CSV table of C-alpha atoms in Angstrom, one decimal:
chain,number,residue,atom,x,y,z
A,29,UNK,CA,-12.7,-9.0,-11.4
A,30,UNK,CA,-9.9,-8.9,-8.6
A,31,UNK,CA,-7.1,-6.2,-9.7
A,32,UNK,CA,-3.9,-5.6,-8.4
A,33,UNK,CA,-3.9,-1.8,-6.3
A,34,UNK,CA,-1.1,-0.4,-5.3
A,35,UNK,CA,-2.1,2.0,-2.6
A,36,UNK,CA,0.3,4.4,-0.8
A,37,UNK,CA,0.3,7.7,0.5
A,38,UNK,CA,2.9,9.7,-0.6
A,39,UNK,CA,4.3,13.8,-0.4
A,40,UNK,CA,4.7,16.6,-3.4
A,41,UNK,CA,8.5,15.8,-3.8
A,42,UNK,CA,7.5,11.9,-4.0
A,43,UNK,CA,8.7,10.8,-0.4
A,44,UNK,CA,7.0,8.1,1.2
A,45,UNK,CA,8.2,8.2,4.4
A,46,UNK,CA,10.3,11.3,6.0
A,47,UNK,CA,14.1,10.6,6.6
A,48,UNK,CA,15.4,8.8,9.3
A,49,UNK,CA,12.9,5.8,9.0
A,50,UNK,CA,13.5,3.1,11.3
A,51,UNK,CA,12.1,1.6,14.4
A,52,UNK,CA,10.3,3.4,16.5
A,53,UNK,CA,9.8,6.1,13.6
A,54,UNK,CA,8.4,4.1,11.3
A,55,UNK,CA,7.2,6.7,8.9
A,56,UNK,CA,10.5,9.0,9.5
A,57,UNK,CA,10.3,12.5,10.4
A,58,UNK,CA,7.6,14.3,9.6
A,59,UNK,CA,6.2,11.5,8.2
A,60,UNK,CA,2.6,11.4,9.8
A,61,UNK,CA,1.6,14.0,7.5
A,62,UNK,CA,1.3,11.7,5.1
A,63,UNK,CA,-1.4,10.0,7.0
A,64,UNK,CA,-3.6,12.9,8.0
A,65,UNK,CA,-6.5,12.2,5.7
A,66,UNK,CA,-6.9,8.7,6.8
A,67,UNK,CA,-7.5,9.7,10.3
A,68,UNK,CA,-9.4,12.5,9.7
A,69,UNK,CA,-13.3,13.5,10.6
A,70,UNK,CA,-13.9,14.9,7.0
A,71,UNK,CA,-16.8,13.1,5.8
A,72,UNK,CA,-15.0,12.3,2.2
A,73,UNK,CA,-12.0,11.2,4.0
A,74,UNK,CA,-13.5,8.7,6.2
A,75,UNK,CA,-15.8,7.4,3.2
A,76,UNK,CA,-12.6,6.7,1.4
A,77,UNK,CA,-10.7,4.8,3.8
A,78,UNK,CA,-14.3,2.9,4.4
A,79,UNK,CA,-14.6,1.8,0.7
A,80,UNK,CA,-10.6,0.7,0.5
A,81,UNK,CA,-11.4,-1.2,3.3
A,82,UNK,CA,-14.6,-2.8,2.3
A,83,UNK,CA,-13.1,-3.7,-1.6
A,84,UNK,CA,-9.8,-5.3,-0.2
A,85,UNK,CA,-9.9,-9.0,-0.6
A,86,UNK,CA,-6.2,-9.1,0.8
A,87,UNK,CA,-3.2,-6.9,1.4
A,88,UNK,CA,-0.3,-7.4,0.9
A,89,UNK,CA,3.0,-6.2,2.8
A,90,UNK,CA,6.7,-6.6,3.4
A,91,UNK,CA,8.7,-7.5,6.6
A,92,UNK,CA,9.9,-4.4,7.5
A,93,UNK,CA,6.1,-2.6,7.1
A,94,UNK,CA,4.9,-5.9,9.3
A,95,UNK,CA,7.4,-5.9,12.1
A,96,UNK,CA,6.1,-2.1,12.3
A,97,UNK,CA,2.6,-2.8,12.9
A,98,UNK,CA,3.1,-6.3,14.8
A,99,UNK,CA,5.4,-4.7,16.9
A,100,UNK,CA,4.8,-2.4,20.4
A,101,UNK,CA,3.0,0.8,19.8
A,102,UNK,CA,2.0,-0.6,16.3
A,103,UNK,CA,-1.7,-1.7,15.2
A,104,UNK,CA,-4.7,-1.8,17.4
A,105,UNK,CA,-8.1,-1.6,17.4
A,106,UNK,CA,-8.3,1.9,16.6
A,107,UNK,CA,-5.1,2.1,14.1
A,108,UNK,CA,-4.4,-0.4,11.9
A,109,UNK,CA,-6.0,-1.2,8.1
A,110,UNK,CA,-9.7,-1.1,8.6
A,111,UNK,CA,-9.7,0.2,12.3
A,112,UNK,CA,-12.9,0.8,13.3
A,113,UNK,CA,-14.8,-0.7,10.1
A,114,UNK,CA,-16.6,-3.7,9.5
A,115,UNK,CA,-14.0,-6.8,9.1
A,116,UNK,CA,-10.5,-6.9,8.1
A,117,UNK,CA,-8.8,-8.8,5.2
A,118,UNK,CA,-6.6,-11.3,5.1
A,119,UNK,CA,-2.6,-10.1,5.2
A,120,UNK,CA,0.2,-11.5,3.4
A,121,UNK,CA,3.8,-11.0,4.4
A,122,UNK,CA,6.7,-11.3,1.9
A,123,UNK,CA,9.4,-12.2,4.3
A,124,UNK,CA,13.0,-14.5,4.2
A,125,UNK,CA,11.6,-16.1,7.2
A,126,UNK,CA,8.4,-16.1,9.4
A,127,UNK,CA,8.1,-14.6,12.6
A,128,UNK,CA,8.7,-16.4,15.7
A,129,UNK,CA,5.9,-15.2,17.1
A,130,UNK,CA,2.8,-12.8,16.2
A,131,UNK,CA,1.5,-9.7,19.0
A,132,UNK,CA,-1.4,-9.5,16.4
A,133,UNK,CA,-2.9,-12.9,16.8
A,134,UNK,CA,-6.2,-11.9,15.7
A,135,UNK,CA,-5.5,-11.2,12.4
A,136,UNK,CA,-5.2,-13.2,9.3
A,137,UNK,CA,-1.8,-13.0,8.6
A,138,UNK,CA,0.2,-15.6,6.3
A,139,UNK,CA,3.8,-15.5,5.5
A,140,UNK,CA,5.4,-16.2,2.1
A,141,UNK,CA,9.2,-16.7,1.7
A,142,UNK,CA,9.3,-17.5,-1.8
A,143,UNK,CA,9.6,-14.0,-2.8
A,144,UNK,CA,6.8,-11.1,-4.0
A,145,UNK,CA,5.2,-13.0,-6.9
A,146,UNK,CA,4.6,-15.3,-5.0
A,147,UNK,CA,2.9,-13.3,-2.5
A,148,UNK,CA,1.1,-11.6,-5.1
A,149,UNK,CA,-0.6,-14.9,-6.3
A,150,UNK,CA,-1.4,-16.1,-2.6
A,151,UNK,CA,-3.3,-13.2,-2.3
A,152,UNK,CA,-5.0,-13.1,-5.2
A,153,UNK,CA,-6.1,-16.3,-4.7
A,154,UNK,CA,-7.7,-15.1,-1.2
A,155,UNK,CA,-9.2,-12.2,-2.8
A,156,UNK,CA,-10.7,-14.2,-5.5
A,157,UNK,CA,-12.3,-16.3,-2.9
A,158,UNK,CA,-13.9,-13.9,-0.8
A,159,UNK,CA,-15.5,-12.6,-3.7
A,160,UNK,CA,-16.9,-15.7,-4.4
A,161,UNK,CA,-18.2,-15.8,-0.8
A,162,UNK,CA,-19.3,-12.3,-0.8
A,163,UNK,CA,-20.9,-12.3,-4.7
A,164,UNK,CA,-19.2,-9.0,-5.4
A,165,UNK,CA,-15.2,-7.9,-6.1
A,166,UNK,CA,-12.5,-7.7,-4.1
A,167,UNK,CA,-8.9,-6.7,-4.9
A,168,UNK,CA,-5.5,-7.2,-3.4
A,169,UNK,CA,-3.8,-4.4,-1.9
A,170,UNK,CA,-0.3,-3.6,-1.9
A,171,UNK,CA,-0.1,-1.1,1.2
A,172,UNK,CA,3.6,-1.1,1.4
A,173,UNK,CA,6.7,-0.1,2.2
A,174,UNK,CA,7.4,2.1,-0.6
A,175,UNK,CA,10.2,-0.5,-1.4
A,176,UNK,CA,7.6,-3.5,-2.1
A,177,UNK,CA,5.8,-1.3,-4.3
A,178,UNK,CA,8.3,-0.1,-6.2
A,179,UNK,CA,9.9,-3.4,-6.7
A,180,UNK,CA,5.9,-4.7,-7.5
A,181,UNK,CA,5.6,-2.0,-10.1
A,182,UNK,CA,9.3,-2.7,-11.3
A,183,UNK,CA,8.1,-6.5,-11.4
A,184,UNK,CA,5.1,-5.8,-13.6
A,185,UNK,CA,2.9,-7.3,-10.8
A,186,UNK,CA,0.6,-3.8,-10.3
A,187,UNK,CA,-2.6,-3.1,-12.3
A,188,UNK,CA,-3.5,0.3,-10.7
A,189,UNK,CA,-1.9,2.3,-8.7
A,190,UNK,CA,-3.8,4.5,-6.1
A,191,UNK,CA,-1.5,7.8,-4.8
A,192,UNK,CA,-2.8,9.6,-1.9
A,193,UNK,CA,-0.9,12.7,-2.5
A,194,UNK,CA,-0.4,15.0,1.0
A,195,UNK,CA,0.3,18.6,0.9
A,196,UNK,CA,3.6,18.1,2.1
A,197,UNK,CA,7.6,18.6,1.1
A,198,UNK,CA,9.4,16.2,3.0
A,199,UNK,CA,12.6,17.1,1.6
A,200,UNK,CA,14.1,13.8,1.9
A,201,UNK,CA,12.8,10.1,2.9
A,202,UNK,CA,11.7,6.9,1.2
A,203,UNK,CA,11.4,7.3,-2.7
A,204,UNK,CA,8.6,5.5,-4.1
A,205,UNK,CA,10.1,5.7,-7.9
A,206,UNK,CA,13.5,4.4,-7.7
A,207,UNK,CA,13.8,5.3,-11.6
A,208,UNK,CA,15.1,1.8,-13.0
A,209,UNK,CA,11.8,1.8,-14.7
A,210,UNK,CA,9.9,3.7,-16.7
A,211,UNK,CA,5.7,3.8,-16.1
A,212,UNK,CA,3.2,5.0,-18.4
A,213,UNK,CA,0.1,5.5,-16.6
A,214,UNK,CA,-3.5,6.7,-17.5
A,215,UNK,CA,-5.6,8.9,-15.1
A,216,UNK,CA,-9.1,7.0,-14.0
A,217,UNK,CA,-9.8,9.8,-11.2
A,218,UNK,CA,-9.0,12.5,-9.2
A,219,UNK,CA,-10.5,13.7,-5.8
A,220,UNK,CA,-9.1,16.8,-4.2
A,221,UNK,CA,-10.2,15.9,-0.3
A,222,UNK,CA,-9.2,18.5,2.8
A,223,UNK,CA,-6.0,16.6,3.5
A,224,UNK,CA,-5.1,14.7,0.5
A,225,UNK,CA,-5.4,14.6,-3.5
A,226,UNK,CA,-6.4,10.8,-4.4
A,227,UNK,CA,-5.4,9.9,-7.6
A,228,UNK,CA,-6.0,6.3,-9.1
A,229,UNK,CA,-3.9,5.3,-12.3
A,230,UNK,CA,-4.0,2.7,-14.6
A,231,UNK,CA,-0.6,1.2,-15.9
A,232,UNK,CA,-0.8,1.2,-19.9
A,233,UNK,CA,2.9,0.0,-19.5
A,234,UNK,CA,6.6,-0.4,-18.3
A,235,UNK,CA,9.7,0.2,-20.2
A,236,UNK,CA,13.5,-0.7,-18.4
A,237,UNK,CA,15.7,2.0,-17.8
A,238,UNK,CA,19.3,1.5,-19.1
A,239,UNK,CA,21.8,-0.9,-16.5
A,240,UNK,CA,23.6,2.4,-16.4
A,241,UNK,CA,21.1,4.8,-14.9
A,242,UNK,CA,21.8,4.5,-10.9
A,243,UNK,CA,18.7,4.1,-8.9
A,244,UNK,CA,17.2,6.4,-7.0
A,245,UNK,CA,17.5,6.1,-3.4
A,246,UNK,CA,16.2,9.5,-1.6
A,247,UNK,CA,14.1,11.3,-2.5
């Protein structure tokens, strides 16, 4: 059965990028240690980021995460979602308005400007048939920003939520929980790697946090 995965690396204090994001420092200062597990040589590590890549039947990202990767010194074939394994997935894009043009062109990428659901069932629907295709199950992927997944989680769109959780304090950046809702989650596994603790969780539920509580917005 496809399943909804939120999957995002993210630091001890619950940053998930350090501060000052913005072009050209997309994953703010300090920020790459977030990342040091998925391009490491440890031999857990890199079966990790193999068996993401091989279950994704889609991913799914916002605009800001996409003119990132599309953009120069972004993906390529050694850095990017399932560089250097065997096939990519499709990508979907929630964006207000498609690119005018793609650096990426050989990717799958498709762009949805009716808003996150949306986007959500488009790539379920791509998931679902390339497990079909592939007689075994594939799930969409939420890889980010932090802002799509929160909203996604906010939404009630995520099923599972995978937390790659860096030995860092970033001391401020990117939030993932913006606190306008409350999650209850249930463990389904732990694995303490070199560079990383991955943690998978199932959402039991969601509950609304009072129209008074301000959001979070650093972390």
């Amino acid at each position: 059965m496809t399943r909804i995965i939120a999957d995002i690396s993210i630091s001890l204090d619950g940053c998930v990028t350090g501060p000052d994001p913005g072009p050209g420092n997309g994953l703010g200062t300090g920020g790459e240690a977030l990342h040091t597990w998925a391009f490491s040589d440890d031999p857990e590590e890199r079966r990790i980021v193999r068996e993401t890549t091989a279950r994704s039947g889609a991913v799914v990202l916002g605009r800001r995460l996409f003119d990132l990767v599309d953009g120069p010194g972004g993906w390529d074939d050694t850095v990017g979602y399932g560089a250097a394994e065997v096939g990519r997935p499709p990508f979907v894009v929630v964006t207000a308005s498609p690119p005018e043009s793609v650096r990426l062109t050989n990717l799958d990428w498709t762009f949805v400007t009716t808003g996150l659901p949306d986007a959500v069932t488009a790539a379920r629907e791509r998931a679902e048939a390339a497990s079909a295709d592939r007689g075994r199950d594939l799930d969409v992927v939420l890889m980010g920003g932090g802002a799509l997944i929160g909203s996604a989680l906010d939404a009630g769109l995520v099923e599972m939520l995978s937390l790659h959780l860096a030995p860092v304090v970033l001391g401020s950046g990117t939030p993932l929980f913006t606190g306008r809702t409350q999650h209850t989650f249930v463990r389904r596994s732990a694995n303490p790697t070199p560079n990383a603790t991955h943690l998978l969780y199932e959402l039991l539920r969601r509950t609304r946090s009072s129209t008074n509580t301000p959001p979070r917005t650093a972390c």
